[in-house]
XYZ file of C-alpha atoms in Angstrom:
460
model
C 136.650 40.153 70.583
C 138.219 43.162 67.882
C 135.498 43.359 65.232
C 138.160 43.360 62.027
C 137.738 46.197 59.819
C 136.883 46.483 55.640
C 141.042 46.926 55.231
C 142.193 43.710 56.933
C 139.623 41.772 54.383
C 141.070 43.651 51.270
C 141.972 39.907 49.284
C 138.774 39.136 49.747
C 136.999 42.314 48.992
C 138.652 42.043 46.457
C 137.495 38.851 44.806
C 133.820 39.403 46.200
C 134.127 42.616 43.953
C 135.441 41.735 41.143
C 133.052 39.321 40.748
C 130.286 41.417 41.108
C 131.625 43.636 38.317
C 131.755 40.803 36.275
C 127.991 40.255 37.072
C 127.227 43.970 35.962
C 129.867 44.329 33.159
C 128.713 41.705 31.390
C 125.845 42.792 28.891
C 126.392 46.640 29.585
C 130.001 45.905 27.727
C 128.712 43.280 25.067
C 125.911 45.627 23.758
C 127.471 48.400 22.628
C 128.559 45.668 19.310
C 125.705 43.776 18.605
C 125.583 45.566 15.460
C 128.876 44.214 14.782
C 128.458 41.068 16.276
C 125.007 40.785 13.796
C 127.089 41.729 10.986
C 130.093 39.426 11.739
C 128.151 37.176 11.872
C 125.128 37.408 9.394
C 122.728 37.553 12.802
C 119.594 37.997 12.451
C 117.974 40.722 14.901
C 115.840 37.731 17.052
C 119.134 36.902 17.308
C 121.858 39.042 18.656
C 118.616 39.782 20.958
C 119.090 35.216 22.708
C 123.080 36.578 22.359
C 122.429 38.218 25.319
C 118.739 36.833 26.587
C 120.521 32.862 27.344
C 123.156 34.522 29.616
C 120.092 36.307 31.670
C 117.490 33.252 31.134
C 120.123 30.655 32.304
C 121.360 33.382 34.938
C 118.104 33.587 36.379
C 117.573 30.704 36.297
C 119.802 28.906 37.748
C 120.604 30.579 41.085
C 117.981 29.651 43.223
C 119.749 25.764 42.694
C 122.984 26.917 42.750
C 122.140 28.514 45.801
C 121.222 25.513 47.382
C 124.235 23.471 47.010
C 126.887 26.352 47.757
C 124.837 25.843 51.424
C 125.426 22.269 51.413
C 128.868 21.056 49.500
C 130.339 25.181 49.749
C 129.451 28.746 49.129
C 133.530 28.900 48.630
C 133.900 25.888 46.878
C 130.302 26.445 44.688
C 131.732 30.286 43.699
C 135.532 29.081 43.022
C 133.941 26.260 40.413
C 131.844 29.044 38.793
C 135.153 31.349 37.625
C 136.697 28.465 36.416
C 134.053 27.869 34.185
C 133.930 32.016 33.513
C 137.440 31.879 31.886
C 136.623 28.807 30.243
C 133.855 30.148 29.022
C 135.007 33.495 27.769
C 138.048 31.996 25.726
C 136.051 29.519 24.065
C 134.982 32.673 22.481
C 138.191 33.067 20.430
C 136.753 30.045 18.534
C 133.474 31.321 17.689
C 132.647 31.032 14.090
C 129.031 31.027 14.271
C 125.788 32.400 16.306
C 124.824 29.430 17.367
C 128.140 28.884 19.287
C 127.973 32.819 21.010
C 124.419 31.622 22.568
C 126.255 29.039 23.555
C 129.181 30.591 25.068
C 126.777 33.017 27.144
C 124.501 30.626 27.945
C 127.769 28.301 30.348
C 128.589 32.864 31.471
C 124.784 32.457 32.807
C 125.941 29.141 34.189
C 128.734 30.529 36.123
C 127.074 33.715 37.139
C 124.119 31.875 39.126
C 127.711 30.081 40.759
C 129.674 32.931 41.698
C 127.065 36.136 41.830
C 124.609 34.247 45.282
C 128.434 33.824 46.988
C 129.244 37.261 46.953
C 126.656 39.069 49.403
C 126.606 35.437 51.029
C 130.170 35.944 51.618
C 130.323 39.043 52.281
C 127.420 39.389 54.951
C 130.034 35.930 56.436
C 133.239 38.098 56.316
C 131.692 40.405 59.304
C 129.890 39.872 62.827
C 128.581 43.403 62.621
C 125.657 44.527 60.768
C 127.342 48.016 59.620
C 130.824 46.136 58.784
C 128.055 43.955 56.242
C 126.473 47.081 54.935
C 129.914 49.248 54.875
C 131.528 46.268 52.274
C 128.266 45.608 50.548
C 128.162 49.515 50.000
C 131.747 48.649 48.349
C 131.054 45.423 46.780
C 128.170 46.888 44.888
C 130.448 50.634 44.019
C 132.804 48.549 41.906
C 129.918 46.803 39.977
C 128.073 50.643 39.407
C 130.880 52.167 38.033
C 131.513 49.319 35.217
C 128.264 49.281 35.028
C 127.922 52.835 34.101
C 131.406 52.437 31.636
C 130.617 49.410 30.233
C 129.220 51.118 27.071
C 131.738 53.171 26.932
C 134.950 51.381 27.385
C 132.980 48.672 25.126
C 132.351 51.469 22.240
C 136.103 52.657 22.456
C 137.771 49.084 22.582
C 135.612 47.820 19.467
C 138.083 51.033 17.324
C 140.429 49.210 18.317
C 140.276 45.978 18.919
C 137.673 42.961 17.322
C 134.217 42.568 19.430
C 135.659 39.091 21.297
C 137.627 40.934 22.800
C 134.392 42.515 24.945
C 134.313 38.812 26.665
C 138.211 38.091 27.238
C 137.875 41.451 29.383
C 136.328 38.568 31.794
C 139.031 36.422 32.827
C 141.605 38.326 34.290
C 138.754 40.043 35.963
C 137.832 36.084 36.540
C 141.438 35.716 37.495
C 141.234 38.292 40.004
C 138.036 37.050 41.855
C 138.984 33.391 42.168
C 142.523 34.778 43.513
C 141.424 36.828 46.067
C 138.358 34.713 47.271
C 141.249 31.487 46.882
C 143.346 33.671 49.555
C 141.296 35.623 51.651
C 138.385 33.012 52.216
C 138.484 30.198 54.353
C 137.203 27.006 53.197
C 133.608 26.791 54.368
C 133.109 24.989 58.311
C 131.260 21.461 57.830
C 129.216 22.892 60.936
C 128.297 25.611 58.633
C 126.630 23.271 56.405
C 123.142 22.019 55.441
C 122.805 19.009 55.206
C 119.877 17.317 54.563
C 119.516 16.425 51.079
C 118.804 18.395 47.849
C 115.230 18.415 47.006
C 115.470 17.810 42.400
C 111.790 17.522 41.714
C 111.698 21.349 42.994
C 114.801 22.309 41.774
C 113.261 21.505 38.241
C 109.587 23.583 38.890
C 111.639 26.800 41.075
C 114.305 26.670 37.488
C 111.077 25.959 35.474
C 109.301 28.740 36.843
C 111.683 31.100 36.763
C 112.919 30.831 33.390
C 109.431 31.107 32.115
C 109.124 33.784 34.501
C 111.810 36.339 32.754
C 110.570 34.784 28.941
C 106.921 35.738 28.838
C 108.149 39.639 29.598
C 110.441 39.659 26.816
C 107.668 37.972 24.502
C 104.616 40.711 25.253
C 107.623 43.262 24.166
C 108.611 41.290 20.841
C 105.041 39.901 19.839
C 102.485 42.197 21.424
C 99.406 41.333 23.486
C 97.616 39.696 20.762
C 100.287 36.579 20.439
C 98.769 34.078 22.284
C 103.563 33.114 23.497
C 103.360 35.409 25.833
C 100.156 34.348 27.582
C 100.996 30.556 27.688
C 105.035 31.812 29.128
C 102.651 33.562 31.578
C 100.445 30.434 32.247
C 102.794 27.686 32.115
C 105.104 30.337 34.738
C 101.755 30.344 37.672
C 101.709 26.773 36.408
C 104.753 25.523 37.342
C 104.998 28.278 40.654
C 102.069 26.532 41.673
C 103.564 23.442 41.552
C 106.972 24.395 42.931
C 104.779 25.840 45.951
C 102.582 22.754 46.607
C 105.789 20.528 46.288
C 108.093 22.771 49.049
C 105.229 22.686 51.202
C 104.701 18.965 50.855
C 108.753 18.197 50.866
C 110.939 16.294 53.920
C 113.534 18.212 52.231
C 112.707 20.991 50.132
C 114.117 22.775 48.557
C 113.220 26.427 49.732
C 111.862 25.953 53.047
C 108.650 28.683 52.920
C 108.556 29.309 56.804
C 111.533 30.796 56.196
C 110.889 33.703 53.076
C 107.609 34.407 55.581
C 110.177 35.784 58.185
C 109.614 39.423 58.161
C 113.141 40.950 58.011
C 113.285 38.404 54.579
C 110.071 39.047 53.194
C 110.173 42.556 53.380
C 113.974 42.585 52.069
C 112.659 40.629 49.104
C 109.183 42.627 48.677
C 111.896 45.786 48.036
C 114.564 44.874 46.695
C 111.409 43.962 43.665
C 109.765 47.249 43.894
C 113.325 48.686 43.026
C 113.629 46.069 40.818
C 110.953 46.874 38.831
C 111.430 50.913 38.863
C 114.939 50.655 37.498
C 113.608 48.659 34.271
C 110.381 50.432 34.275
C 112.095 53.784 34.232
C 114.872 53.631 32.507
C 112.903 51.971 29.332
C 110.331 54.357 29.457
C 112.635 57.066 29.774
C 114.313 55.605 26.611
C 111.670 56.404 24.541
C 110.555 59.565 26.037
C 113.391 61.193 25.338
C 113.804 60.139 21.613
C 110.680 60.373 20.327
C 108.395 62.648 23.133
C 111.345 64.958 23.099
C 113.393 64.365 19.935
C 116.837 63.955 21.314
C 118.940 62.177 19.211
C 119.989 58.297 21.206
C 123.752 60.159 21.997
C 121.852 63.342 23.375
C 119.140 60.503 25.106
C 122.055 58.419 26.814
C 123.505 62.338 28.187
C 120.465 62.457 29.496
C 120.561 59.239 31.851
C 123.400 60.524 33.591
C 121.624 61.832 36.909
C 120.878 58.052 37.001
C 124.068 57.002 36.637
C 125.953 59.272 38.905
C 123.914 59.042 42.205
C 123.713 55.440 41.215
C 127.982 55.802 41.683
C 127.833 58.687 44.411
C 125.012 57.490 46.480
C 127.421 54.625 48.169
C 128.060 57.335 50.551
C 124.948 57.933 51.762
C 124.293 53.982 52.948
C 126.511 54.687 56.098
C 125.321 57.734 57.624
C 121.165 57.442 56.967
C 122.143 53.792 58.437
C 123.900 54.827 61.588
C 120.767 57.662 61.932
C 118.246 55.704 61.458
C 118.673 51.851 60.962
C 118.045 48.975 58.490
C 114.548 48.949 59.032
C 113.926 52.881 58.571
C 116.332 53.081 56.368
C 114.764 50.106 54.171
C 111.730 52.809 54.671
C 112.302 55.573 53.686
C 115.118 54.433 50.388
C 112.235 52.678 48.585
C 109.730 55.395 49.523
C 111.882 57.238 47.269
C 111.631 55.127 44.269
C 107.778 55.979 44.696
C 108.651 59.146 44.981
C 110.566 58.859 41.272
C 107.895 57.393 39.922
C 104.800 59.597 40.555
C 107.187 62.495 39.737
C 108.143 61.305 36.396
C 103.860 60.151 36.227
C 103.094 63.667 36.916
C 105.629 65.937 35.775
C 107.101 64.251 33.247
C 105.485 65.718 30.795
C 106.404 69.517 31.938
C 110.465 69.111 30.475
C 113.720 67.588 30.629
C 114.217 68.819 34.903
C 111.032 66.444 36.348
C 112.737 64.103 34.456
C 116.006 64.194 35.389
C 114.222 64.973 39.368
C 112.891 61.478 38.792
C 116.153 59.239 37.414
C 117.985 60.973 40.101
C 115.005 59.807 43.496
C 115.152 56.023 42.200
C 118.350 56.276 41.609
C 118.684 56.937 44.912
C 116.009 55.185 46.398
C 117.058 51.710 45.332
C 120.932 52.343 46.129
C 120.288 52.465 49.869
C 117.494 49.490 49.277
C 119.631 47.628 46.964
C 122.384 47.365 50.282
C 119.579 47.159 53.134
C 117.015 44.923 51.458
C 119.784 41.829 50.973
C 121.211 42.847 53.923
C 118.484 42.114 55.410
C 117.395 38.760 54.210
C 120.502 37.804 55.474
C 119.964 38.316 58.705
C 116.267 36.764 58.980
C 117.853 33.598 57.813
C 119.656 31.205 59.312
C 123.674 30.636 59.221
C 123.307 27.167 56.494
C 120.802 29.375 54.167
C 122.597 32.386 53.976
C 123.467 31.361 49.810
C 119.783 30.418 49.007
C 119.201 33.836 50.746
C 121.766 35.239 48.680
C 120.277 33.675 45.446
C 116.684 35.126 46.004
C 117.842 38.142 46.663
C 119.138 38.365 43.192
C 116.323 36.220 41.750
C 113.744 38.647 42.944
C 116.133 41.686 41.378
C 116.344 39.717 37.914
C 112.223 38.537 37.814
C 111.388 41.618 38.577
C 113.268 43.220 36.309
C 111.803 41.334 33.524
C 108.325 42.836 35.362
C 109.514 46.095 35.395
C 110.546 46.801 31.279
C 107.110 44.481 30.430
C 104.176 46.113 31.987
C 105.723 49.399 30.683
C 106.192 47.975 27.777
C 102.234 46.638 27.824
C 101.349 49.496 29.113
C 102.976 51.930 26.334
C 102.092 49.860 23.481
C 98.006 49.111 24.742
C 98.325 53.199 24.969
C 100.046 54.062 22.518
C 98.751 51.159 19.284
C 100.750 53.671 16.367
C 104.140 52.577 15.089
C 106.706 54.526 17.195
C 107.777 55.963 13.641
C 104.972 57.908 14.562
C 105.513 58.099 17.840
C 107.531 62.247 17.402
C 106.440 64.969 19.574
C 103.492 63.310 19.876
C 100.845 64.387 22.681
C 99.149 61.054 22.478
C 102.792 59.085 23.297
C 103.563 61.167 25.806
C 100.221 60.108 27.753
C 100.971 56.584 27.036
C 104.313 57.167 29.369
C 102.396 58.648 31.844
C 99.602 55.977 32.108
C 102.738 53.588 32.236
C 104.588 55.668 34.508
C 101.036 55.009 36.519
C 101.564 51.642 36.277
C 105.612 51.156 37.726
C 104.238 53.711 40.085
C 100.851 51.424 41.616
C 102.887 48.787 41.532
C 106.369 49.627 43.254
C 104.021 51.344 45.876
C 102.152 47.628 46.668
C 105.486 46.192 46.757
C 106.856 48.779 49.511
C 103.685 49.262 51.477
C 104.319 44.839 51.861
C 107.635 45.524 52.771
C 106.700 47.999 55.266
C 104.170 45.698 56.675
C 106.381 42.978 57.302
C 108.714 44.906 58.297
């Protein structure tokens, strides 16, 4: 049987790309409008944090539950329902008059994202039978999303000069419509024989959601309240307790939400570990470099934004490296090499970052090149390692590991920075002590990523 090429699947790929575009574009395009939203809705700084945080916490917390549901009732059905919810929630922005209403709208968008995002990887994987075609499809979809991530703040800033801030969320309506049409026409309904028939583990879903939500909130509390506060430690302890309860539940449940034996499969566990390494490295390094450029080198915010361009350029252009690399060395070695590039980039920043921007740019480029490849390869390996009726929850695991470790990366770098430089950031300008603190924070990120990558290589 002839293998279909990407061009023959263009309606489906256009729809799935639009889904990923929404995920990448959403928070990045809204961030530039936060000062305007704060003025018009009289919102405090904490309230504005929840405008973005409500989306992320709900999104991350519900992905596993909706992934399990999609594997039972139909991946296409759940995704189409989520896209309708996204369109309705985006339209509701027009009637927002208070900050709490906007937070509620953002939470609904988080639900829609949890329904649609895992399905995009699962459906892209199922479009083709050959691994290289799957990699090409995933590369195309992720490239579209990364372009949205890169241009989102610029587009949002220009739009605010001629339109109200609500327009930045209304852009989700045509994106959702494009995704709905592409998926509705390009992807057939799920074959009932390929669906998972066991009843859903409600207790496991509740425990999983609670664990992920607490794990996402704890890093935020550490950064905001500091290590001296009881709140972040309480959230971290609660996440640990619910996580242990979830594992015990899944080991004893007759029909577990997540079969831990599947997670322990070499391809799955190695892929998740490398995805986690990439997530923590990207978020932590971006956080450190942004502060380093402005306080360590004294750059203005606009200059600091331009200083992140090596990362943006490599993330977008790096898609051209993926297929040749995998063709030459195979999926497994491509995962090893790209994950090693992430660790090397962090090491370059840690050792040489204090010697000038050139080394910072090298570190950004290395990490971006690594995560560009490992993001695609890790997801593909997880899908390859799972049965056909578990692909959506597998995709949810990939996205959840990235979402959680993004928060961990920021919290780790921020906490180490605060411990090593306890003074106010206003005193950090051109401070040798601040640069030393960034070195310690970079070292912590390097050790964490190296441990995750090492585990992933051993498992694979």
